[in-house]
């Protein structure tokens, strides 16, 4: 079920009403209800993959309890290993089987050996990359004795399948989200109001920004050999905002929806395009994933505290794994490596934690220096997005080489018509950069607020079109 | 145990009340636009005067019938228009127009079941709703496979957001001049498009037959002459029409012989150079065919 569909506009208010009719004090019944509707939500796409969800949830529930009860370190290790094997095994099979088979085949062929394995027509279950990481965080945190396992199976299953964030994050930690399933929820007017506003803001970014940009992006990438420098740069620029609008829009809808039910999810995007360097970018982009890799891969490997070579190795591993998480294609891996290459100099010069505050803090506009930092960081990110979007390394390198051919041709005005919308987004998010989201505007008079909501609703209805699926559904 | 099923929480009541109060404003705005647009649709029905012959149908009649060659005619054919739409279009155009003759395209593909997909599948559905929203509704399309979300999206975007001046631009259609392109065309493409779907033969359409009947009844009710015209088809296309479709067409044709005028030019010999592709004429072909049709119409009783 897509957030931007009529089905969801009927589903959400229905679930909301029934949920609060059950009442905040009926926590267990509410959790059961959330579990049922989450399965309906997920099964709406394809009911067969509910069994995967069930398997992942069951294994980790049992493993969590078993690890906690076990006194033997060997047993604990084996149990954690079981969780890792099941979750990563499912993820690996559905997502990476064909990739490995095809690449092994090419490697064998390169060395002159004929090898004809079978590739499978595998459907990638929506959200598998997200919920497997979420359940893994549970078992790993229990193993590390950071949290205690829950005996409440309904609460745990509801935590795994919680529909607002099930298919595209944020990837929540058991330590922050699971306790909320153990507490009575109280309807708070301000939270619910803010939730609705955040949903509206997310829908605006997805439908008005991302889906319109996609119209140009799809054409430019498909026909990049016929376009010249200006149009190719425009295509990359539009894609930067397509992926931002799409993914951060989804996160906003997920977080806003959760607020309607009395839950607090983590922030997933913090104005990443205002970053002053790549390190800051990764503190602002897909925060739930980058912190997951930091806590469960980078730090256990030694982080930056080990020898300089190991620190560099750890950075590469994290960026490559993070890239690989996005998809089974060398383009993603190249994208990750590029980011690692830009990150490492900052790490080596101890400058990766330079920018921990907001740009232009307490000022209206950034300084010239900050402007330069923001633009240059955005430029690096923009070029790396070309690899992310391209279907192959060949297409990506061809795209970039055509940019630097510096051939000139006027850009048709119809391709520029979405720029004002992106301009408005940039300005508005700059103004609200210290807020949680773009409609965190309680300081404005009610007439102004309601007028803004109405304008956004109008724009959403105007641009609502050939609904592009959320990009991150494919991960 | 679930206790009382009522929302007594003050915060919740406040939330629901304010939410609905807020919704009143956009709803009022949309309702006003809806009424204005409905008024505009009703008062901007295209006037065909001084003509009294109306040509309707799909791309076959759009490309084959040049109104300049057909005395007193105007061509409102629109690409991919199925009979169900044509019927409602005629109903709509009848209001405020003195139509004496309607020339309706009547070919094998018009009765193919691929027409039944036009309101639910891409690539047809988006343009169908976009063209014909002024006079179709879900109620009128009951019983058919319809992409409801797409229909509602079209209605919202065209009727609710702002007063729109040119509601009739989409359904008007018109004569479509095409150049010769037979050397680049593929007869299989046209056959596949009209009679196959996802590799399987799709069969015939009882819905299309039903709305053809409705058009005939409308002509009898409103007193205009209905002329069914099968425009010229290239032999390479004609000989590949599936047997089922051919038989169904013949059966329907026989049903209306004597009741309406049927002019079948599908196997009329024309030079290749007069075709755009295997089932459409180009502008040169249209000139010749339209003049011939005009002559034949003048000799009708």
XYZ file of C-alpha atoms in Angstrom:
776
model
C 0.000 0.000 0.000
C 1.547 3.282 -1.072
C 1.322 6.336 1.176
C 0.322 8.370 -1.903
C -2.699 6.263 -2.789
C -6.443 6.389 -2.211
C -6.191 3.073 -0.346
C -3.968 4.676 2.278
C -6.176 7.766 2.607
C -8.983 5.391 3.601
C -6.762 3.054 5.624
C -5.152 5.703 7.841
C -8.214 7.495 9.256
C -9.978 4.166 9.753
C -7.061 2.751 11.707
C -6.670 6.020 13.621
C -10.289 6.072 14.760
C -10.386 2.433 15.807
C -6.998 2.698 17.543
C -8.093 5.572 19.769
C -11.533 4.096 20.291
C -9.725 1.141 21.822
C -8.105 3.705 24.085
C -4.612 4.419 25.322
C -5.040 2.360 28.482
C -5.816 -0.781 26.498
C -2.193 -1.030 25.457
C -2.128 -4.756 24.679
C -5.227 -4.568 22.545
C -3.866 -1.515 20.789
C -0.608 -3.355 20.096
C -2.518 -6.334 18.740
C -4.590 -4.026 16.589
C -1.452 -2.311 15.262
C 0.065 -5.692 14.516
C -2.994 -6.805 12.542
C -3.284 -3.597 10.523
C 0.466 -3.599 9.872
C 0.174 -7.084 8.397
C -2.754 -5.897 6.297
C -0.706 -2.890 5.199
C 2.248 -5.033 4.174
C 0.166 -7.854 2.733
C -1.724 -5.370 0.533
C 1.334 -5.400 -1.685
C 1.920 -9.163 -1.674
C 0.558 -11.426 1.078
C 3.115 -14.172 0.354
C 5.925 -12.153 1.877
C 4.139 -11.923 5.208
C 5.756 -15.291 5.941
C 9.185 -13.702 5.672
C 8.162 -11.019 8.104
C 6.743 -13.639 10.426
C 9.901 -15.741 10.184
C 12.226 -12.853 10.888
C 10.116 -11.697 13.834
C 9.752 -15.188 15.331
C 13.433 -16.078 15.046
C 14.566 -12.851 16.675
C 11.952 -13.003 19.439
C 13.074 -16.496 20.400
C 16.771 -15.717 19.953
C 16.451 -12.571 22.058
C 14.946 -14.484 24.979
C 17.422 -17.339 24.585
C 20.483 -15.074 24.529
C 19.315 -13.370 27.686
C 18.735 -16.668 29.473
C 21.958 -18.271 28.344
C 24.969 -18.223 30.643
C 27.374 -19.759 28.165
C 29.209 -17.286 25.942
C 29.465 -19.920 23.232
C 25.715 -20.404 23.258
C 25.168 -16.660 23.180
C 27.513 -16.381 20.212
C 25.765 -19.211 18.416
C 22.351 -17.700 19.024
C 23.451 -14.312 17.740
C 24.977 -16.114 14.795
C 21.628 -17.779 14.142
C 19.862 -14.395 14.082
C 22.489 -12.987 11.762
C 22.372 -15.977 9.441
C 18.580 -16.033 9.200
C 18.132 -12.294 8.717
C 21.125 -11.667 6.510
C 20.523 -14.948 4.740
C 17.003 -13.930 3.763
C 18.234 -10.495 2.762
C 21.147 -11.973 0.860
C 19.032 -14.459 -1.027
C 16.284 -12.092 -2.098
C 18.518 -9.177 -2.821
C 21.918 -10.426 -3.822
C 21.609 -13.966 -5.208
C 21.504 -12.954 -8.873
C 24.210 -10.326 -8.384
C 26.678 -12.859 -6.996
C 25.762 -15.520 -9.533
C 26.212 -13.141 -12.449
C 29.505 -11.762 -11.136
C 30.920 -15.199 -10.354
C 29.945 -16.263 -13.850
C 31.752 -13.296 -15.349
C 34.818 -14.006 -13.215
C 34.888 -17.667 -14.281
C 34.411 -16.684 -17.914
C 37.266 -14.208 -17.618
C 39.537 -17.033 -16.580
C 38.355 -19.151 -19.452
C 36.054 -21.505 -17.573
C 32.515 -22.091 -18.768
C 30.028 -21.742 -15.981
C 26.266 -21.659 -16.497
C 24.478 -21.353 -13.209
C 20.822 -20.512 -12.980
C 19.697 -17.052 -12.079
C 16.315 -16.863 -10.480
C 13.396 -14.602 -11.113
C 13.346 -13.305 -7.565
C 10.903 -10.655 -6.402
C 12.493 -8.394 -3.841
C 10.180 -8.195 -0.817
C 9.396 -4.582 -0.075
C 11.152 -3.267 3.024
C 13.289 -6.335 3.674
C 16.457 -4.249 3.997
C 14.754 -2.109 6.613
C 13.013 -4.579 8.856
C 15.902 -7.093 8.895
C 18.220 -4.360 10.154
C 15.644 -3.318 12.696
C 15.271 -6.808 14.129
C 19.034 -7.354 14.042
C 19.503 -4.282 16.208
C 17.268 -5.991 18.766
C 19.257 -9.213 19.011
C 22.616 -7.437 18.871
C 21.631 -5.023 21.649
C 20.493 -7.945 23.801
C 23.759 -9.730 23.096
C 25.658 -6.613 24.169
C 23.442 -6.404 27.265
C 22.268 -2.960 26.293
C 18.636 -3.951 26.552
C 16.585 -6.711 28.070
C 14.480 -8.911 25.784
C 10.750 -8.555 25.856
C 8.443 -11.422 26.753
C 5.505 -9.600 25.239
C 5.375 -11.273 21.850
C 2.634 -9.018 20.537
C 4.574 -5.889 21.465
C 7.676 -7.272 19.802
C 5.905 -8.291 16.620
C 4.169 -4.912 16.526
C 7.574 -3.223 16.940
C 8.970 -5.146 13.951
C 5.972 -4.599 11.680
C 4.867 -1.096 12.748
C 3.360 -0.003 9.476
C 4.440 3.680 9.230
C 8.112 2.710 9.107
C 7.971 -0.918 8.008
C 8.826 -0.589 4.320
C 11.175 2.391 4.107
C 12.306 3.333 7.595
C 13.446 5.107 9.635
C 15.285 2.012 10.881
C 14.383 2.168 14.540
C 16.347 0.763 17.468
C 14.681 -1.566 19.878
C 16.013 0.590 22.710
C 13.945 3.568 21.578
C 10.864 2.182 19.848
C 10.142 -1.070 21.673
C 9.649 0.617 25.090
C 6.926 2.746 23.491
C 4.973 -0.443 22.840
C 5.268 -1.263 26.550
C 3.797 2.077 27.603
C 0.238 3.315 27.570
C -0.214 5.848 24.834
C -2.055 9.059 25.471
C -3.530 11.165 22.739
C -1.783 14.534 22.827
C -3.309 17.273 20.709
C -0.026 19.032 19.923
C 1.664 15.776 18.868
C -1.205 14.740 16.636
C -1.412 18.194 15.099
C 2.300 18.165 14.434
C 1.974 14.663 13.008
C -0.618 15.809 10.482
C 1.557 18.748 9.505
C 4.577 16.520 9.036
C 2.524 14.155 6.869
C 1.479 17.127 4.745
C 5.076 18.307 4.439
C 6.237 14.813 3.479
C 3.483 14.483 0.883
C 4.481 17.853 -0.582
C 8.104 16.759 -0.931
C 7.155 13.428 -2.448
C 4.406 14.458 -4.862
C 5.239 18.054 -5.761
C 9.036 17.886 -5.685
C 10.137 14.281 -6.214
C 7.493 13.043 -8.659
C 7.715 16.123 -10.873
C 11.512 16.038 -10.915
C 11.306 12.363 -11.873
C 9.588 13.268 -15.153
C 12.721 15.073 -16.317
C 15.185 12.712 -14.649
C 13.776 9.590 -16.303
C 13.969 11.168 -19.724
C 17.478 12.590 -19.260
C 18.980 9.370 -17.928
C 17.226 7.232 -20.527
C 18.383 9.464 -23.392
C 21.558 10.934 -21.933
C 23.487 10.328 -25.149
C 21.340 12.901 -26.928
C 21.659 15.588 -24.277
C 24.388 18.126 -23.719
C 26.126 19.512 -20.656
C 23.427 21.857 -19.422
C 20.638 19.339 -19.654
C 22.729 16.572 -18.101
C 23.621 18.790 -15.164
C 19.980 19.732 -14.826
C 19.060 16.046 -14.844
C 21.540 15.331 -12.050
C 20.285 18.357 -10.118
C 16.702 17.203 -10.452
C 17.661 13.723 -9.330
C 19.330 15.142 -6.227
C 15.995 16.624 -5.289
C 13.969 13.688 -6.504
C 15.757 11.316 -4.171
C 15.730 13.827 -1.333
C 12.052 14.661 -1.758
C 11.128 11.025 -2.191
C 13.046 9.581 0.729
C 12.781 12.423 3.232
C 9.154 12.833 2.215
C 8.479 9.208 3.036
C 10.285 9.575 6.357
C 8.222 12.641 7.215
C 5.012 10.792 6.407
C 6.185 7.836 8.504
C 7.171 10.013 11.456
C 4.025 12.124 11.204
C 1.816 9.050 11.006
C 3.512 7.601 14.075
C 2.801 10.789 16.005
C -0.902 10.304 15.294
C -0.675 7.021 17.189
C 1.383 8.390 20.061
C 4.756 7.090 18.884
C 7.998 8.962 18.420
C 10.329 7.855 15.634
C 13.833 9.116 15.100
C 14.580 11.928 12.717
C 15.950 10.541 9.460
C 16.909 13.665 7.505
C 18.225 16.971 8.815
C 18.536 19.232 5.764
C 21.447 17.258 4.265
C 21.964 19.626 1.329
C 22.992 22.398 3.736
C 25.990 20.309 4.795
C 29.356 21.990 4.763
C 31.340 18.829 4.173
C 30.767 15.151 3.433
C 31.088 14.139 7.054
C 28.280 16.503 7.974
C 26.274 15.225 5.007
C 26.378 11.728 6.485
C 25.200 13.045 9.820
C 22.184 14.551 8.086
C 21.300 12.007 5.353
C 19.449 8.758 6.147
C 20.493 9.144 9.742
C 18.932 5.873 10.878
C 21.022 3.853 8.425
C 24.292 5.696 8.929
C 24.020 5.439 12.717
C 23.125 1.738 12.394
C 26.321 1.082 10.460
C 28.270 3.270 12.859
C 27.042 1.384 15.927
C 26.984 -2.160 14.574
C 29.849 -2.203 12.075
C 32.187 0.777 12.361
C 32.621 0.939 16.114
C 32.942 -2.855 16.600
C 35.651 -2.816 13.922
C 37.519 -0.264 15.974
C 36.139 2.900 14.438
C 38.652 5.670 14.147
C 40.422 4.813 17.375
C 42.555 2.114 15.860
C 45.640 2.513 13.733
C 45.278 4.908 10.837
C 45.236 2.143 8.236
C 42.556 0.284 10.122
C 40.547 3.468 10.497
C 40.661 3.991 6.737
C 39.781 0.345 6.194
C 36.830 0.662 8.558
C 35.529 3.719 6.727
C 35.744 1.916 3.400
C 33.999 -1.135 4.778
C 31.140 0.919 6.177
C 30.642 2.972 3.033
C 30.813 -0.059 0.762
C 28.425 -2.067 2.927
C 26.085 0.882 3.184
C 26.186 1.281 -0.577
C 25.670 -2.434 -1.094
C 22.677 -2.284 1.230
C 21.019 -0.019 -1.320
C 21.218 -2.524 -4.095
C 23.030 -5.282 -5.884
C 24.763 -3.221 -8.510
C 28.286 -1.943 -8.979
C 26.863 1.563 -9.392
C 25.866 1.646 -5.727
C 29.244 0.339 -4.666
C 30.979 2.996 -6.754
C 28.728 5.614 -5.163
C 29.767 4.376 -1.738
C 33.456 4.313 -2.615
C 33.263 7.883 -3.893
C 31.821 9.024 -0.600
C 34.496 7.101 1.273
C 37.179 8.816 -0.803
C 35.801 12.228 0.097
C 35.293 11.306 3.744
C 38.705 9.845 4.488
C 40.736 13.069 4.146
C 38.410 14.663 6.700
C 38.935 11.733 9.058
C 42.688 11.765 8.630
C 42.890 15.485 9.294
C 40.561 15.149 12.266
C 38.097 17.455 10.571
C 35.164 15.070 10.304
C 33.406 16.558 13.296
C 33.966 20.204 12.479
C 30.350 21.063 11.761
C 28.078 19.868 14.505
C 25.814 22.896 14.674
C 23.436 24.470 12.177
C 24.889 26.456 9.287
C 24.517 30.216 9.727
C 23.492 29.695 13.319
C 21.672 32.795 14.584
C 22.065 34.427 11.167
C 19.622 34.725 8.329
C 22.080 33.984 5.544
C 25.218 31.869 5.429
C 28.563 33.580 5.194
C 30.385 33.469 1.877
C 32.661 30.777 3.269
C 29.709 28.693 4.387
C 28.028 29.221 1.046
C 31.131 27.954 -0.698
C 31.281 24.931 1.616
C 27.614 24.118 1.069
C 27.807 24.460 -2.707
C 30.991 22.431 -3.039
C 29.629 19.662 -0.822
C 26.409 19.632 -2.817
C 28.395 19.427 -6.046
C 30.286 16.360 -4.820
C 27.036 14.747 -3.717
C 25.354 15.623 -7.031
C 28.029 13.927 -9.104
C 28.019 10.861 -6.919
C 24.203 10.630 -7.315
C 24.786 10.050 -11.016
C 26.243 6.651 -10.138
C 23.387 5.989 -7.774
C 20.758 6.691 -10.421
C 22.485 5.138 -13.430
C 21.593 1.580 -14.350
C 25.177 0.612 -15.027
C 28.704 1.904 -14.591
C 28.854 2.350 -18.341
C 25.840 4.600 -18.309
C 27.194 6.588 -15.353
C 30.615 7.163 -16.884
C 29.066 8.001 -20.233
C 26.758 10.487 -18.513
C 29.620 12.193 -16.709
C 31.915 12.246 -19.713
C 29.156 13.895 -21.759
C 28.861 16.578 -19.080
C 32.541 17.353 -19.508
C 32.298 17.374 -23.276
C 30.902 20.885 -22.704
C 28.626 20.714 -25.694
C 26.111 23.500 -25.671
C 22.465 23.443 -26.545
C 19.666 25.582 -25.143
C 17.591 23.892 -22.495
C 13.900 23.709 -23.387
C 11.870 25.891 -21.052
C 9.547 23.002 -20.192
C 12.511 21.331 -18.455
C 13.057 24.366 -16.273
C 9.496 24.689 -15.019
C 10.085 22.636 -11.868
C 13.055 24.730 -10.759
C 10.880 27.340 -8.976
C 9.334 24.549 -6.879
C 12.785 23.326 -5.866
C 13.813 26.906 -5.184
C 10.855 27.343 -2.850
C 11.754 24.114 -1.063
C 15.368 25.187 -0.578
C 14.416 28.606 0.749
C 11.718 27.249 3.024
C 13.879 24.500 4.459
C 16.669 27.026 5.008
C 14.308 29.241 6.953
C 13.115 26.229 8.992
C 16.521 24.584 9.270
C 16.500 24.632 13.037
C 13.056 23.061 13.168
C 12.170 19.393 13.016
C 10.390 19.764 9.679
C 9.198 22.410 7.268
C 5.751 22.829 8.812
C 6.927 23.190 12.387
C 5.462 26.697 12.273
C 3.500 27.229 15.476
C 5.078 30.657 15.757
C 3.003 31.903 12.806
C -0.586 33.189 13.169
C -3.283 30.598 12.537
C -4.513 32.367 9.384
C -1.041 32.177 7.876
C -0.595 28.546 8.927
C -3.938 27.438 7.541
C -3.311 29.332 4.321
C 0.018 27.554 3.936
C -1.585 24.167 4.562
C -4.221 24.961 1.964
C -1.598 26.004 -0.608
C 0.326 22.788 -0.033
C -2.841 20.692 -0.345
C -3.676 22.511 -3.569
C -0.199 21.902 -4.970
C -0.315 18.236 -3.973
C -3.655 17.762 -5.719
C -2.444 19.695 -8.759
C 0.721 17.673 -9.179
C -0.658 14.344 -8.038
C -0.077 12.279 -11.060
C 1.453 9.217 -12.405
C 2.507 8.181 -8.920
C 6.134 7.211 -8.938
C 6.814 4.508 -6.416
C 9.001 5.562 -3.516
C 12.612 5.030 -4.633
C 13.601 3.388 -1.386
C 10.940 0.700 -1.800
C 13.400 -0.996 -4.130
C 15.872 -1.317 -1.283
C -11.260 -6.211 28.081
C -12.250 -3.189 25.993
C -14.047 -0.588 28.025
C -16.345 2.064 26.660
C -15.917 2.666 22.959
C -16.151 6.423 23.023
C -13.652 9.172 22.615
C -14.044 11.284 25.683
C -10.562 12.727 25.726
C -10.682 16.521 25.447
C -7.532 16.623 23.316
C -9.027 14.194 20.830
C -12.296 16.135 20.575
C -10.357 19.350 20.039
C -8.261 17.663 17.362
C -11.236 16.270 15.466
C -13.199 19.538 15.665
C -10.316 21.690 14.494
C -9.450 19.213 11.760
C -12.964 19.320 10.355
C -13.171 23.097 10.711
C -9.943 23.403 8.771
C -11.265 21.031 6.082
C -14.353 23.188 5.577
C -12.313 25.908 3.889
C -10.683 23.832 1.151
C -13.916 21.862 0.713
C -15.854 25.072 0.161
C -13.219 26.246 -2.301
C -13.370 22.964 -4.207
C -17.170 22.928 -4.237
C -17.318 26.444 -5.643
C -14.881 25.490 -8.384
C -16.869 22.348 -9.102
C -20.076 24.319 -9.623
C -18.334 26.917 -11.746
C -16.737 24.250 -13.910
C -19.975 22.335 -14.285
C -21.611 25.552 -15.455
C -18.769 26.150 -17.896
C -19.022 22.607 -19.241
C -22.763 22.967 -19.785
C -22.499 26.364 -21.462
C -19.472 25.739 -23.675
C -20.676 22.773 -25.664
C -19.061 23.195 -29.077
C -21.432 24.565 -31.655
C -21.155 22.784 -34.968
C -23.009 25.481 -36.944
C -23.158 26.117 -39.838
C -22.384 22.406 -40.274
C -24.944 19.706 -39.620
C -22.874 16.613 -40.290
C -20.856 15.417 -37.351
C -17.990 12.938 -37.801
C -17.097 10.942 -34.681
C -14.968 7.947 -33.963
C -11.339 7.222 -33.283
C -8.106 7.744 -35.186
C -9.444 5.967 -38.260
C -12.072 8.623 -38.908
C -9.776 11.326 -37.543
C -7.231 10.658 -40.284
C -9.469 9.486 -43.123
C -12.215 12.122 -43.189
C -11.120 15.593 -44.184
C -14.071 17.884 -43.370
C -13.009 20.313 -46.095
C -13.957 17.600 -48.611
C -17.204 16.634 -46.895
C -19.823 19.275 -47.426
C -21.339 20.642 -44.223
C -19.283 18.482 -41.907
C -17.139 18.891 -38.845
C -14.832 16.184 -37.534
C -14.806 15.548 -33.786
C -13.019 12.207 -33.939
C -10.518 11.584 -31.156
C -7.761 8.999 -31.056
C -8.503 5.768 -29.187
C -12.145 6.693 -28.552
C -14.211 3.600 -27.708
C -17.950 3.383 -28.466
C -18.996 3.851 -24.863
C -17.336 7.261 -24.920
C -18.659 8.108 -28.367
C -22.187 7.420 -27.189
C -21.900 9.759 -24.181
C -20.154 12.315 -26.351
C -23.069 12.282 -28.793
C -25.503 12.628 -25.896
C -23.537 15.650 -24.706
C -23.183 17.269 -28.137
C -26.847 16.805 -29.050
C -27.741 19.489 -26.492
C -27.841 22.815 -28.302
C -26.795 21.439 -31.684
C -28.932 20.649 -34.695
C -27.212 17.505 -35.912
C -28.769 15.964 -38.971
C -26.188 13.330 -39.758
C -23.610 11.517 -37.675
C -20.826 9.633 -39.427
C -19.448 7.076 -37.003
C -16.350 5.008 -37.594
C -17.285 1.333 -37.715
C -14.426 -1.061 -38.205
C -13.302 -4.465 -36.952
C -11.157 -3.055 -34.158
C -14.065 -0.956 -32.831
C -15.652 -4.188 -31.639
C -12.458 -5.729 -30.270
C -12.193 -6.357 -26.545
C -9.123 -4.140 -26.314
C -11.628 -1.295 -26.119
C -12.718 -2.684 -22.762
C -9.237 -2.008 -21.396
C -9.176 1.641 -22.327
C -10.614 2.878 -19.059
C -8.441 0.801 -16.788
C -5.094 0.197 -18.445
C -2.228 2.252 -19.650
C -1.461 3.721 -22.103
C -5.117 4.531 -22.792
C -6.773 5.281 -19.451
C -5.002 8.556 -18.576
C -5.892 10.215 -21.882
C -9.424 8.786 -21.870
C -10.260 10.431 -18.569
C -8.381 13.580 -19.449
C -10.389 13.998 -22.670
C -13.825 12.883 -21.551
C -14.248 13.811 -17.887
C -16.766 16.596 -18.812
C -19.461 14.052 -19.581
C -18.535 10.718 -18.045
C -18.976 9.581 -14.475
C -18.345 6.433 -12.479
C -22.085 5.873 -12.499
C -22.190 5.896 -16.292
C -19.230 3.525 -16.389
C -20.707 1.068 -13.915
C -20.028 -2.526 -14.734
C -16.845 -1.733 -16.622
C -13.267 -2.122 -15.549
C -12.291 1.428 -14.595
C -9.201 2.823 -12.919
C -11.120 4.675 -10.257
C -8.132 6.366 -8.688
C -7.110 7.776 -12.056
C -10.654 8.892 -12.784
C -10.966 10.657 -9.430
C -7.568 12.238 -9.873
C -8.682 13.594 -13.266
C -11.918 14.959 -11.840
C -10.132 16.642 -8.942
C -7.489 18.210 -11.143
C -9.914 19.457 -13.810
C -13.011 20.371 -11.847
C -12.031 21.231 -8.302
C -8.838 23.244 -8.323
C -9.676 26.309 -10.412
C -12.212 27.490 -12.994
C -11.071 26.041 -16.277
C -12.061 27.628 -19.572
C -11.453 24.962 -22.174
C -13.152 21.821 -20.929
C -14.117 20.795 -24.426
C -10.609 20.896 -25.891
C -9.936 17.276 -25.002
C -13.030 15.646 -26.418
C -13.363 17.800 -29.530
C -10.635 15.973 -31.342
C -10.504 16.841 -35.001
C -9.184 15.948 -38.392
C -5.643 14.716 -38.070
C -3.411 15.197 -41.089
C -0.689 12.603 -41.428
C 2.089 12.133 -43.913
C 3.084 8.887 -45.607
C 4.955 6.550 -43.241
C 4.024 3.083 -44.475
C 7.648 2.251 -45.191
C 8.423 2.588 -41.493
C 5.234 0.964 -40.218
C 4.727 -2.617 -39.144
C 1.403 -4.314 -39.805
C 2.005 -6.622 -36.864
C 2.075 -3.660 -34.488
C -1.441 -2.589 -35.457
C -2.805 -6.149 -35.361
C -1.212 -6.767 -31.952
C -2.516 -3.498 -30.595
C -6.098 -4.126 -31.709
C -6.601 -7.837 -31.235
C -4.030 -9.085 -28.745
C -3.135 -8.255 -25.162
C -0.012 -9.541 -23.417
C 0.490 -12.020 -26.237
C -3.005 -13.519 -26.070
C -5.858 -12.951 -28.515
C -8.280 -10.731 -26.706
C -11.581 -11.445 -28.445
C -14.615 -9.267 -29.010
C -16.358 -6.652 -26.924
C -19.992 -6.953 -25.965
C -19.707 -3.565 -24.266
C -18.719 -1.929 -27.550
C -21.604 -3.687 -29.280
C -23.959 -2.507 -26.551
C -22.941 1.124 -26.896
C -23.117 0.967 -30.654
C -26.712 -0.129 -30.150
C -27.187 2.811 -27.769
C -25.880 5.165 -30.457
C -28.335 3.679 -32.954
C -31.199 4.113 -30.495
C -30.076 7.677 -29.847
C -30.206 8.413 -33.551
C -33.743 7.034 -33.700
C -34.769 8.984 -30.619
C -33.212 12.281 -31.630
C -33.990 11.973 -35.311
C -30.546 12.235 -36.849
C -29.241 10.005 -39.592
C -26.517 7.586 -38.484
C -23.986 6.478 -41.082
C -21.508 3.781 -40.080
C -18.295 4.031 -42.071
C -15.483 1.511 -42.282
C -12.531 3.492 -43.629
C -10.004 1.900 -46.001
C -7.563 -0.613 -44.531
C -4.381 -1.897 -46.072
C -4.665 -5.510 -47.319
C -1.708 -6.562 -45.116
C -3.724 -5.529 -42.064
C -7.089 -6.712 -43.370
C -5.996 -10.267 -44.067
C -4.540 -10.654 -40.543
C -7.639 -9.703 -38.596
C -8.498 -12.724 -36.419
C -11.432 -14.819 -37.582
C -13.434 -14.229 -34.384
C -13.251 -10.489 -34.777
C -14.113 -10.688 -38.420
C -17.172 -12.878 -37.734
C -18.363 -10.692 -34.885
C -18.105 -7.611 -37.039
C -20.107 -9.246 -39.813
C -22.769 -10.309 -37.345
C -23.140 -6.788 -35.942
C -23.090 -5.284 -39.405
C -25.876 -7.590 -40.476
C -27.874 -6.588 -37.389
C -27.945 -2.951 -38.498
C -28.396 -3.372 -42.228
C -31.638 -1.676 -43.108
C -31.717 0.179 -39.856
C -28.801 2.512 -40.424
C -26.611 3.288 -43.409
C -23.428 1.244 -43.504
C -20.632 2.153 -45.897
C -17.814 -0.376 -45.839
C -14.675 0.796 -47.631
C -12.316 -1.465 -45.720
C -11.209 -3.366 -48.832
C -11.377 -0.410 -51.212
C -8.214 -0.596 -53.317
C -5.927 2.307 -52.640
C -2.303 2.830 -53.527
C 0.222 2.292 -50.733
C 1.218 5.929 -51.016
C -2.176 6.978 -49.682
C -1.632 5.285 -46.328
C 0.012 6.612 -43.167
C 0.349 3.100 -41.785
C -1.509 -0.149 -42.255
C -4.806 1.000 -40.798
C -4.788 4.784 -41.256
C -4.863 6.951 -44.335
C -2.506 9.848 -44.783
C -3.635 13.332 -45.848
C -3.491 12.457 -49.554
C -5.552 9.358 -48.931
C -7.982 11.399 -46.839
C -8.497 13.863 -49.671
C -9.443 11.106 -52.089
C -11.483 9.099 -49.624
C -13.371 12.120 -48.247
C -14.348 13.234 -51.747
C -15.559 9.716 -52.507
C -17.485 9.546 -49.243
C -19.029 12.936 -49.942
C -20.192 11.699 -53.342
C -21.677 8.535 -51.857
C -23.434 10.437 -49.086
C -25.041 12.767 -51.587
C -26.486 9.781 -53.410
C -27.987 8.233 -50.314
C -31.808 8.211 -50.053
